[in-house]
Coordinates of C-alpha atoms and ligand atoms in Angstrom, one line a residue:
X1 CA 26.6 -22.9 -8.5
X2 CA 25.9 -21.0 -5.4
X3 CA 28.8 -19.7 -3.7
X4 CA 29.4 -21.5 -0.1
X5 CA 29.3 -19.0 2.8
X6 CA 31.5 -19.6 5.5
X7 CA 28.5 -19.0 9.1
X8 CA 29.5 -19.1 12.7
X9 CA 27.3 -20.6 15.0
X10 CA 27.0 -20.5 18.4
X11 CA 27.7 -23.2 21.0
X12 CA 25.4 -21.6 23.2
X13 CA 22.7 -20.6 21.7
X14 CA 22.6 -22.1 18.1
X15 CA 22.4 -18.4 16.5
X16 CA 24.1 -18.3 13.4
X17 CA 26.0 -15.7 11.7
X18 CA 28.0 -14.4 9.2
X19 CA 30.7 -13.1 10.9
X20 CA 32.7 -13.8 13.6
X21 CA 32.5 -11.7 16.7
X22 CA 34.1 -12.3 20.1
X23 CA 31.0 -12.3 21.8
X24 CA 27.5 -14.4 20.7
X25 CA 25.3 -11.0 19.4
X26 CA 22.5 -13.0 20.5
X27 CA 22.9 -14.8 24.1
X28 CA 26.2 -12.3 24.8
X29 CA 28.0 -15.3 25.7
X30 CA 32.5 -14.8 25.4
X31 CA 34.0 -16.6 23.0
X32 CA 31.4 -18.7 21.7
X33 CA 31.0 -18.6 17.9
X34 CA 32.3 -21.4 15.7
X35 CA 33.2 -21.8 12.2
X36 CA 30.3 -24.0 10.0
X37 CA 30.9 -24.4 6.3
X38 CA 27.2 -24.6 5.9
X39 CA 24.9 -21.6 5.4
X40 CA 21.8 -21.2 7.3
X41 CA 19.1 -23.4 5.9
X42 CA 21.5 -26.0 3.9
X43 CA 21.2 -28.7 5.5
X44 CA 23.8 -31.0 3.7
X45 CA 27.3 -31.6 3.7
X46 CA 29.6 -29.3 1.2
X47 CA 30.1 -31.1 -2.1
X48 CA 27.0 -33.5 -0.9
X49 CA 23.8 -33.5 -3.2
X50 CA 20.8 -31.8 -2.0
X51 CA 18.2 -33.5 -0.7
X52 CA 14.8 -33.5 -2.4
X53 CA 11.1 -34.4 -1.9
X54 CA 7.6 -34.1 -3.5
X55 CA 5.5 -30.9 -3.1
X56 CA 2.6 -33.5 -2.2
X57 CA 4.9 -34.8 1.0
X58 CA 5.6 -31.9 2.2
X59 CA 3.5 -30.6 5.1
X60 CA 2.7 -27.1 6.1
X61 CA 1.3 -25.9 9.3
X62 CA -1.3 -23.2 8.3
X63 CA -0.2 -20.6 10.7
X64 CA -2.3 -18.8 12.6
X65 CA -3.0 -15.0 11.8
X66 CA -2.9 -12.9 14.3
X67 CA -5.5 -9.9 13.8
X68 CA -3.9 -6.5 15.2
X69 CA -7.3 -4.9 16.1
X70 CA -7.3 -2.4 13.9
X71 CA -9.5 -4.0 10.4
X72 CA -8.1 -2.0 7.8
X73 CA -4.5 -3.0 8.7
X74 CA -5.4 -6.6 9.1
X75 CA -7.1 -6.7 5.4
X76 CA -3.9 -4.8 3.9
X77 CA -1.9 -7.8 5.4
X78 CA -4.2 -10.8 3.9
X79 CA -6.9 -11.0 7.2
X80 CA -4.0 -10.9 9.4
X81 CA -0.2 -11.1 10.2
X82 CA 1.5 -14.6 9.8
X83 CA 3.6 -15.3 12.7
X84 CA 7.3 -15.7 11.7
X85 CA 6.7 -13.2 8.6
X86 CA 8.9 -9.9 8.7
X87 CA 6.9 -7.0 6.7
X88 CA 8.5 -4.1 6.0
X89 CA 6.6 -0.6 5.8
X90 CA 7.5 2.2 4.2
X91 CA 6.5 5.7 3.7
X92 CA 7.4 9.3 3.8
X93 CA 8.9 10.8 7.0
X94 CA 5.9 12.3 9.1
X95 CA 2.8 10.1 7.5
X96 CA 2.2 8.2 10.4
X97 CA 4.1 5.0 10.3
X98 CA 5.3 5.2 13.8
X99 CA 1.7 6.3 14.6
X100 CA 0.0 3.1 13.0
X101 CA 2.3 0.5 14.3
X102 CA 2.4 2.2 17.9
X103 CA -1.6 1.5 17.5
X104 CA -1.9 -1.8 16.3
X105 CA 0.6 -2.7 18.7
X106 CA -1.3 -0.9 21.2
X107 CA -4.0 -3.2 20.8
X108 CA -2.3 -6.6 20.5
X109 CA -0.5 -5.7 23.8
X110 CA -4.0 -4.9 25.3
X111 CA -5.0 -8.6 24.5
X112 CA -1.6 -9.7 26.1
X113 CA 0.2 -10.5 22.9
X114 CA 3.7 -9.9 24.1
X115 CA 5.0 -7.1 21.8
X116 CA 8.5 -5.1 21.6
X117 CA 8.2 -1.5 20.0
X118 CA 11.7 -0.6 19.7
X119 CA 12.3 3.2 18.8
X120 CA 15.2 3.9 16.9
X121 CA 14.8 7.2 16.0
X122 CA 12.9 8.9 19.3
X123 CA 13.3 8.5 22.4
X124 CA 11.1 6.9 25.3
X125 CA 9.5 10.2 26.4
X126 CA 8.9 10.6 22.6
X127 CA 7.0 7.4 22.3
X128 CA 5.2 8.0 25.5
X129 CA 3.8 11.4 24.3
X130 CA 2.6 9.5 21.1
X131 CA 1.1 6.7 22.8
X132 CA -0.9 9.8 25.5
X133 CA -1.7 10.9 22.1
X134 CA -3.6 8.0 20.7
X135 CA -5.1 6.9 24.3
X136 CA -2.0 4.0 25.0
X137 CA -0.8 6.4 28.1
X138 CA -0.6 3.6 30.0
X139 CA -0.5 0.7 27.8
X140 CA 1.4 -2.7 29.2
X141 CA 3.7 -2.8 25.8
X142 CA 6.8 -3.1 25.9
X143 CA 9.0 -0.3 24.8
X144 CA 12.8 0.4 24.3
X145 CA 15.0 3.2 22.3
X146 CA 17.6 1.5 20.9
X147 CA 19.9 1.4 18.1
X148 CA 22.6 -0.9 18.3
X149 CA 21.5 -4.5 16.1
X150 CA 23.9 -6.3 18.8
X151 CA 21.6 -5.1 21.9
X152 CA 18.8 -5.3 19.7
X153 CA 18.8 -9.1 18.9
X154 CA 19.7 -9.7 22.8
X155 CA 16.7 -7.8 23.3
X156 CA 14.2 -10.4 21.3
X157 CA 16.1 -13.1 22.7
X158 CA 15.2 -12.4 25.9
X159 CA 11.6 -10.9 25.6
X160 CA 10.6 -13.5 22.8
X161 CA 7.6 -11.1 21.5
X162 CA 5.1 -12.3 19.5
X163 CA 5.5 -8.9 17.4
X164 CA 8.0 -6.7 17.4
X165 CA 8.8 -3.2 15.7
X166 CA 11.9 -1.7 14.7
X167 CA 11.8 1.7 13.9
X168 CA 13.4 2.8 11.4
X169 CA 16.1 0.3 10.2
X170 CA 18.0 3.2 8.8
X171 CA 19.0 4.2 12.4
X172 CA 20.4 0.5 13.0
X173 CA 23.4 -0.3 13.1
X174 CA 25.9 -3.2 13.3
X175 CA 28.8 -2.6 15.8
X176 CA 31.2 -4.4 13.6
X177 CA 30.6 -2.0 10.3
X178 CA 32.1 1.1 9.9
X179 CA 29.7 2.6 7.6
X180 CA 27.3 4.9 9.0
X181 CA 23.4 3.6 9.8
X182 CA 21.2 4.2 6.8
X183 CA 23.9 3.5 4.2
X184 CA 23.5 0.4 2.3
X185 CA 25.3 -2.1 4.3
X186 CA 24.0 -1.4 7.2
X187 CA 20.7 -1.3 6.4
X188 CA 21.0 -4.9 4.7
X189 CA 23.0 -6.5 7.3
X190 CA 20.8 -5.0 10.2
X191 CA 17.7 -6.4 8.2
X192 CA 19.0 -9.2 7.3
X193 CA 20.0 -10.2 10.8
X194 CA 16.8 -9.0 12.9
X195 CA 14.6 -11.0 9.8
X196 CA 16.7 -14.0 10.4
X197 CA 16.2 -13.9 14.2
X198 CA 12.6 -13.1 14.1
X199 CA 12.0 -15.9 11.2
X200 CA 14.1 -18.6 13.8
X201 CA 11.7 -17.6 16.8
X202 CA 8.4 -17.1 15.1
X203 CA 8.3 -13.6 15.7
X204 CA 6.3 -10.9 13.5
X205 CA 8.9 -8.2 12.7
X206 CA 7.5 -4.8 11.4
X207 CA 10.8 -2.9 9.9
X208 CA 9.8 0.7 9.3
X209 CA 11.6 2.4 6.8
X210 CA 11.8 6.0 5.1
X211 CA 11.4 6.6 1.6
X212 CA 13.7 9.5 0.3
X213 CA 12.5 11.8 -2.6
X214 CA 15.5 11.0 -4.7
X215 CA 15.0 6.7 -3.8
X216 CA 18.5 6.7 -4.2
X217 CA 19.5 5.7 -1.0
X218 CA 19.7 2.8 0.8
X219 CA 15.9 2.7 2.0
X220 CA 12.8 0.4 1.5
X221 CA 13.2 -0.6 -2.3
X222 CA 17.2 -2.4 -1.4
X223 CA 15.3 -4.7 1.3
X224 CA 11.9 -5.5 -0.5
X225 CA 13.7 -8.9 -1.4
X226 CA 14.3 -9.6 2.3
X227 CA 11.2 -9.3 3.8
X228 CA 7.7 -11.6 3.0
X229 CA 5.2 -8.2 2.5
X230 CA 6.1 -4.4 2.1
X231 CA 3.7 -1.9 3.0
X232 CA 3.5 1.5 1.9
X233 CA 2.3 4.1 4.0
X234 CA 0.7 7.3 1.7
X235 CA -0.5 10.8 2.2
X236 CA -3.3 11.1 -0.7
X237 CA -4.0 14.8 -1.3
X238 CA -6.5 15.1 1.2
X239 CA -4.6 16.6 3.8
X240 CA -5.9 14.2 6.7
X241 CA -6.2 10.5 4.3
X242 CA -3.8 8.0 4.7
X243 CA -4.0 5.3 2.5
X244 CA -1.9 1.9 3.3
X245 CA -1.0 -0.2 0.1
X246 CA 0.7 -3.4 -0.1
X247 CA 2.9 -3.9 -2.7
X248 CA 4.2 -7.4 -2.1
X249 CA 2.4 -10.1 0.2
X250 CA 3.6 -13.6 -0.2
X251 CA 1.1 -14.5 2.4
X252 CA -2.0 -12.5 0.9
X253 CA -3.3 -10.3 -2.5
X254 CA -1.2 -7.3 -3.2
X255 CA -2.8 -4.0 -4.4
X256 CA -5.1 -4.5 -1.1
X257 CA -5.7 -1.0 0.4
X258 CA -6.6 0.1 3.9
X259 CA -8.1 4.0 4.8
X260 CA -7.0 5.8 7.4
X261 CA -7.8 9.2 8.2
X262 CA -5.1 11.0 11.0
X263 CA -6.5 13.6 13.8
X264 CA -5.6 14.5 16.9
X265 CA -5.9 11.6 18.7
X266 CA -4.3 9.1 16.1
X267 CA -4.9 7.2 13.3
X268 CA -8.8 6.3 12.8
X269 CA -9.9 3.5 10.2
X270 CA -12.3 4.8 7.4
X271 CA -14.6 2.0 7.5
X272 CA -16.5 3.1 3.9
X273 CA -14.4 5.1 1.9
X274 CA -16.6 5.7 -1.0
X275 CA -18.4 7.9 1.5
X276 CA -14.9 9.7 2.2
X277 CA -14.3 10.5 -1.7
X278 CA -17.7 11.8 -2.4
X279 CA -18.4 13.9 0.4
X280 CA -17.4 16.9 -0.6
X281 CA -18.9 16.6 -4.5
X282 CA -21.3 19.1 -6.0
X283 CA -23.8 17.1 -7.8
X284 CA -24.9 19.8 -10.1
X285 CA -21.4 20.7 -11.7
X286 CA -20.8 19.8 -15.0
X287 CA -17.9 17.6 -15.8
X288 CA -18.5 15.4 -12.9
X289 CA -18.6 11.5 -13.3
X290 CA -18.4 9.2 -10.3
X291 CA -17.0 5.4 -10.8
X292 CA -16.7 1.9 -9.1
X293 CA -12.7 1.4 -9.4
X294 CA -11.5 -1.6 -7.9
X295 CA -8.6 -1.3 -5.0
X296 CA -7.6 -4.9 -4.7
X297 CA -10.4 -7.1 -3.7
X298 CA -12.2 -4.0 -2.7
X299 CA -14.9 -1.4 -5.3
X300 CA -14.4 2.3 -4.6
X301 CA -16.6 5.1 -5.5
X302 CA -14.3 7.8 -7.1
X303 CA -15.2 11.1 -8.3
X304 CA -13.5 11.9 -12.1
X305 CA -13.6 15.8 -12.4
X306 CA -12.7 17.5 -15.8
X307 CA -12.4 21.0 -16.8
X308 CA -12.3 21.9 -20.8
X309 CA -12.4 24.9 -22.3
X310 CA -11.1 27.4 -24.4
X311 CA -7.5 27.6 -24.9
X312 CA -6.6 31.4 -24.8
X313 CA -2.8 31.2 -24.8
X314 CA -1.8 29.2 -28.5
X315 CA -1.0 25.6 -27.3
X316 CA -3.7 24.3 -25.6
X317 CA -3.1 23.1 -22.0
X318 CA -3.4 19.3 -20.9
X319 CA -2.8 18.6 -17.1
X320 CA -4.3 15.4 -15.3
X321 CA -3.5 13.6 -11.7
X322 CA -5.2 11.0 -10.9
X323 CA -5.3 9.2 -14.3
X324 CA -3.1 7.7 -16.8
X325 CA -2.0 11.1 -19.3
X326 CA -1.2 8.5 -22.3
X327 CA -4.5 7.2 -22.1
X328 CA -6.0 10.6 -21.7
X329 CA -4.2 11.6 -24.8
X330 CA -5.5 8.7 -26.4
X331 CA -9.1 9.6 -25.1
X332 CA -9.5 13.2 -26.4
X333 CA -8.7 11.9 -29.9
X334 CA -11.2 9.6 -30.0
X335 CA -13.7 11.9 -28.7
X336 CA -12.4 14.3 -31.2
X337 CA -12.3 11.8 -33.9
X338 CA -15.3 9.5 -33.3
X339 CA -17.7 11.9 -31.7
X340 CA -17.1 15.0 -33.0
X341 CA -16.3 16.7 -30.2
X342 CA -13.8 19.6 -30.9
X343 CA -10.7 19.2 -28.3
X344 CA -8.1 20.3 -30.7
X345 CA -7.8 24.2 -29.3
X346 CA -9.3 23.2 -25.8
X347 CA -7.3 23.1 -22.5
X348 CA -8.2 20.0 -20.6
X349 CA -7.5 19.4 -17.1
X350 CA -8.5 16.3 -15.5
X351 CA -8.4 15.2 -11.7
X352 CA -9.4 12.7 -9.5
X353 CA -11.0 13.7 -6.1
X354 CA -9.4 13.1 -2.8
X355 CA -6.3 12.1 -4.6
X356 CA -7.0 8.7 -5.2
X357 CA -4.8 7.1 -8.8
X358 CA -7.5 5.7 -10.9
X359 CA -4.9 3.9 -14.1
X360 CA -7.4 1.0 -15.2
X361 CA -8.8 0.9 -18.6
X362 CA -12.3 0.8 -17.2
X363 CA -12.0 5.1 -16.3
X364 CA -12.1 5.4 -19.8
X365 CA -15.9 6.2 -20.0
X366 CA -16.0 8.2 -17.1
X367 CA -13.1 10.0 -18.3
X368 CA -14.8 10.3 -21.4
X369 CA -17.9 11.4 -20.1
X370 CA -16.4 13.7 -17.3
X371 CA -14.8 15.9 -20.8
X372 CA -18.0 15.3 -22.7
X373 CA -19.5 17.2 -20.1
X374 CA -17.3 20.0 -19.4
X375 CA -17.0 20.5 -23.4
X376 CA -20.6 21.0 -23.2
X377 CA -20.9 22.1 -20.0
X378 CA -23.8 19.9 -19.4
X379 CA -23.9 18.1 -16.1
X380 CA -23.9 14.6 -16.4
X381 CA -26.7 12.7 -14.1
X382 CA -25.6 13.3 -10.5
X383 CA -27.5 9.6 -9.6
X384 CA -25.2 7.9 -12.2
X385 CA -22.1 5.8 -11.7
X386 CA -20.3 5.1 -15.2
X387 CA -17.4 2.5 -15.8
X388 CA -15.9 0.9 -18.5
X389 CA -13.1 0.7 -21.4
X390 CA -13.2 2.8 -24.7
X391 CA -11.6 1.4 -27.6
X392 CA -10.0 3.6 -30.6
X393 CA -12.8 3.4 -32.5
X394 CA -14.9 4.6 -29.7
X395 CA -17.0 1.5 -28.8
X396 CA -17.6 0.4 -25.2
X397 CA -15.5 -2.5 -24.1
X398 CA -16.7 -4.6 -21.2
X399 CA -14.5 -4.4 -17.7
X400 CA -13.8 -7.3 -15.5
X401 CA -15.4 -7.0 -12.1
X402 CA -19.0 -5.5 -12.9
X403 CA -21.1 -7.0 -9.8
X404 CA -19.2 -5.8 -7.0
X405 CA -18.3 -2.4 -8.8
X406 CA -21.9 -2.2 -9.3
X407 CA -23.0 -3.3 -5.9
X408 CA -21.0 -0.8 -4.5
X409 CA -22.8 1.9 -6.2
X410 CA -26.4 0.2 -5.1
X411 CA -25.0 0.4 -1.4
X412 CA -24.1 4.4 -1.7
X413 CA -27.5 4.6 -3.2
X414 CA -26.6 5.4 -7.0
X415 CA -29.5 4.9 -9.4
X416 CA -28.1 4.3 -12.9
X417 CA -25.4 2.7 -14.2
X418 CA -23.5 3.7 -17.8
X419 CA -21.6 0.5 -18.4
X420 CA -20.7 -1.3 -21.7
X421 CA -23.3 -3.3 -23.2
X422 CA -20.7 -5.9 -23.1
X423 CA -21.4 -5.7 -19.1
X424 CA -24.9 -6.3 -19.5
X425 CA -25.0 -9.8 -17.6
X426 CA -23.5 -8.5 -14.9
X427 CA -25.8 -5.8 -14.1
X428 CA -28.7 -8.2 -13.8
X429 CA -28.4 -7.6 -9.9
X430 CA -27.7 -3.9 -10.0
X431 CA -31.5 -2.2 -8.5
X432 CA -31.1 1.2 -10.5
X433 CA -31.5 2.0 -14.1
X434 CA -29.0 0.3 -16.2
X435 CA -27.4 2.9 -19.6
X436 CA -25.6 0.3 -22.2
X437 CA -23.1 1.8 -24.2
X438 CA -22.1 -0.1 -27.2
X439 CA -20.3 3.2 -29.0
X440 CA -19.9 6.7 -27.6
X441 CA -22.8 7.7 -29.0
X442 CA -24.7 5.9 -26.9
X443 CA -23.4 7.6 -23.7
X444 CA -23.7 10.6 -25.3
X445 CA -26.9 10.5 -26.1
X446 CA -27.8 11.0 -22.3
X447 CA -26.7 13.9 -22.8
X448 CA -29.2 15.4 -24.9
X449 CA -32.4 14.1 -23.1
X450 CA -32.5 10.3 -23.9
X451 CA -33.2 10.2 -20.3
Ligands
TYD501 P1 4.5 9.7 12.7 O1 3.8 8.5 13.1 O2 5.6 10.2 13.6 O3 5.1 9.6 11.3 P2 6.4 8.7 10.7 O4 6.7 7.7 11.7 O5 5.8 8.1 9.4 O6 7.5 9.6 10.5 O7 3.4 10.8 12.5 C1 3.8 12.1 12.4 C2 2.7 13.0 12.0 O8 1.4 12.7 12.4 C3 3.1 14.3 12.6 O9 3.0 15.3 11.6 C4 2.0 14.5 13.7 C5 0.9 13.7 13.1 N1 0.1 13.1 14.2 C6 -1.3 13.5 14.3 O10 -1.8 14.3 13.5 N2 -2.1 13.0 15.2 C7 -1.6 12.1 16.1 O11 -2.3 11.6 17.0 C8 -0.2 11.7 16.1 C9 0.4 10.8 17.1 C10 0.6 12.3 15.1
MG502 MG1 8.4 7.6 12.9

């Protein structure tokens, strides 16, 4: 049975709590709070059964989503933040979080969407050099640097945004806990409280936090189960990509990924990132395979580079980034053991360009064919895409998503395909040459002039 939790509400205002305090954190009115037996959201008696209805009668008002202005961010959120949803992102120090929600909440203000950017962690001259930076110099959005959750909550309460920012959480902190802000009860009550508030009013709540090396501390993982949708904020190898993932989305498909690249003047949205990843690729080398990987709802165009050679130094060397290493493993046996192809005393190194993590089944043939062609030092066809699974006993195995890998390709202007033959239906639409691999010796066979 769930434990009852003694809340104090206030007379005033109706804000609830969990605590007791002299003064009403939320309408700062004296002597205000009152005990209530039940916790926020029960509405019966203590003891009483709960009440209960029909999923069919129950009514839901299909919010509204609000669109920030900036596309990539909007499609990372499902089309558009929910009002009343509290998202949390997180992300290295120094990737551009502050940068990105300064931005979108650039534009919402310019629309007249009442927003409230509160800085934790810099101060007002700090934001205002950021916001010259990006071209907000003389936005109309609101701003404060601020720390304490009392004055922060009083703060909503009076402006009432439609969206507001907290960054970071780890500098909040509660008046009434002694524990420093970033450690673990701070950082759940403060989110707690500013998610409950902002739920109550209908407000959007960003909550930026840090993610540590170690994880250990309190930071983004302890309040995934608070908020509706975490973001993550990454740096890909490229030194200028940013690449926003959402890893949970109640309101929307997770996995979705949005592309920014940072300059000077701020964060700018990568409208075709297939063009991005293949822009610096050397269509002659061998050991070069580009495929359609799927990002969520979206197709990619990834470059798979492998380097295999000779080992000179006893045990050869394996290294790969970008790709799963147990399936890698997996991979040079069955090249070794159903094609022939001697691995056994050869390094191998695999990558994927511009950093991008390619761990579905379906890089399997490109993998393959990106260390077929090192081995041999062939180039494979620079107008080819290839995608698909290889099973242990090498044969082609068909991959889910086909058309809109493939029409991703046609867009970029790719003029063969190297898919399973299992795939074949799907490539029906695809304008370019279509390779059907039913066993590795099928692909291979491209190799040697099959052309
Ligand atoms: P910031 O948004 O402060 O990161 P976070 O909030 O995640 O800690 O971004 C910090 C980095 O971004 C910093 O290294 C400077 C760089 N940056 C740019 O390259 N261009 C810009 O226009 C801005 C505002 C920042
Ligand atoms: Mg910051």
């Amino acid at each position: 049975m769930a434990r009852e939790k003694t809340t104090f509400v206030c007379a005033e205002c109706g804000a609830s709590f969990y605590r007791w305090s002299g003064r009403c954190p939320q309408c700062h009115e004296w002597d205000s709070l009152e005990e209530n037996r039940a916790g926020p959201g029960q509405r019966t008696e203590p003891g009483a059964p709960a009440a209960v209805t029909t999923l069919g009668a129950i009514g839901v008002e299909s919010g509204v989503r609000v669109l920030t202005g900036l596309p990539e961010f909007d499609r990372v959120l499902g089309g558009g933040i929910l009002p009343g949803s509290a998202i949390l992102l997180g992300g290295d120090p120094g990737v551009g979080k502050s940068t990105v929600l300064l931005q979108a909440l650039g534009r919402l203000a310019a629309r007249a969407v009442p927003c409230l950017y509160v800085s934790c962690e810099e101060s007002l001259e700090q934001v205002k050099m950021r916001a010259e930076r990006v071209g907000l110099g003389d936005s109309a959005l609101a701003v404060s640097a601020e720390t304490s959750l009392e004055s922060i909550l009083g703060l909503l309460a009076v402006q009432t945004p439609a969206v507001a920012v907290v960054d970071s959480i780890q500098r909040v902190a509660a008046g009434e806990l002694d524990s420093p802000p970033g450690s673990q009860r701070q950082v759940s009550t403060c989110a707690t409280a500013l998610t409950e508030a902002c739920k109550r009013d209908g407000c959007v709540l960003f909550l930026v936090g840090h993610v540590t090396k170690q994880g250990n501390i309190a930071g983004p993982r302890a309040l995934e189960h608070l908020v509706d949708t975490v973001l993550y904020f990454e740096s890909e190898r490229f030194q200028s990509l940013r690449i926003l993932r959402a890893a949970k989305n109640r309101f929307g498909a997770i996995d979705e990924i949005g592309v920014f690249e940072i300059g000077s003047d701020g964060l700018r949205e990568v409208g075709n990132p297939s063009e991005l990843f293949l822009a610096e690729r050397d269509t002659g080398a061998s050991g070069s395979v580009v495929m359609p990987t799927m990002e969520g709802t979206r197709a990619l165009l990834v470059e798979i580079q492998a380097l295999v050679g000779p080992s000179n130094y006893g045990t050869p060397e394996r290294k790969v980034s970008g790709v799963d290493y147990r399936r890698f493993s997996m991979l040079l046996s069955v090249l070794e053991r159903r094609a022939g192809l001697k691995m056994g005393g050869c390094d191998a190194f695999v990558n994927v360009a511009g950093g991008i993590r390619v761990y579905e089944p379906a890089a399997d043939l490109p993998l393959v064919l990106a260390l077929a062609s090192s081995f041999r030092d062939q180039p494979f066809f620079p107008d080819a895409v290839s995608v698909g699974e290889v099973g242990l006993g090498g044969e082609g195995r068909a991959v889910s998503r086909m058309g809109e890998r493939l029409k991703e390709a046609d867009k970029l202007g790719f003029a063969r395909a190297v898919i399973p033959a299992g795939n074949s239906g799907a490539a029906e639409r695809f304008g370019g040459q279509v390779h059907r691999v039913r066993h590795l010796g099928d692909a291979f066979g491209l190799f040697s002039g099959e052309r």
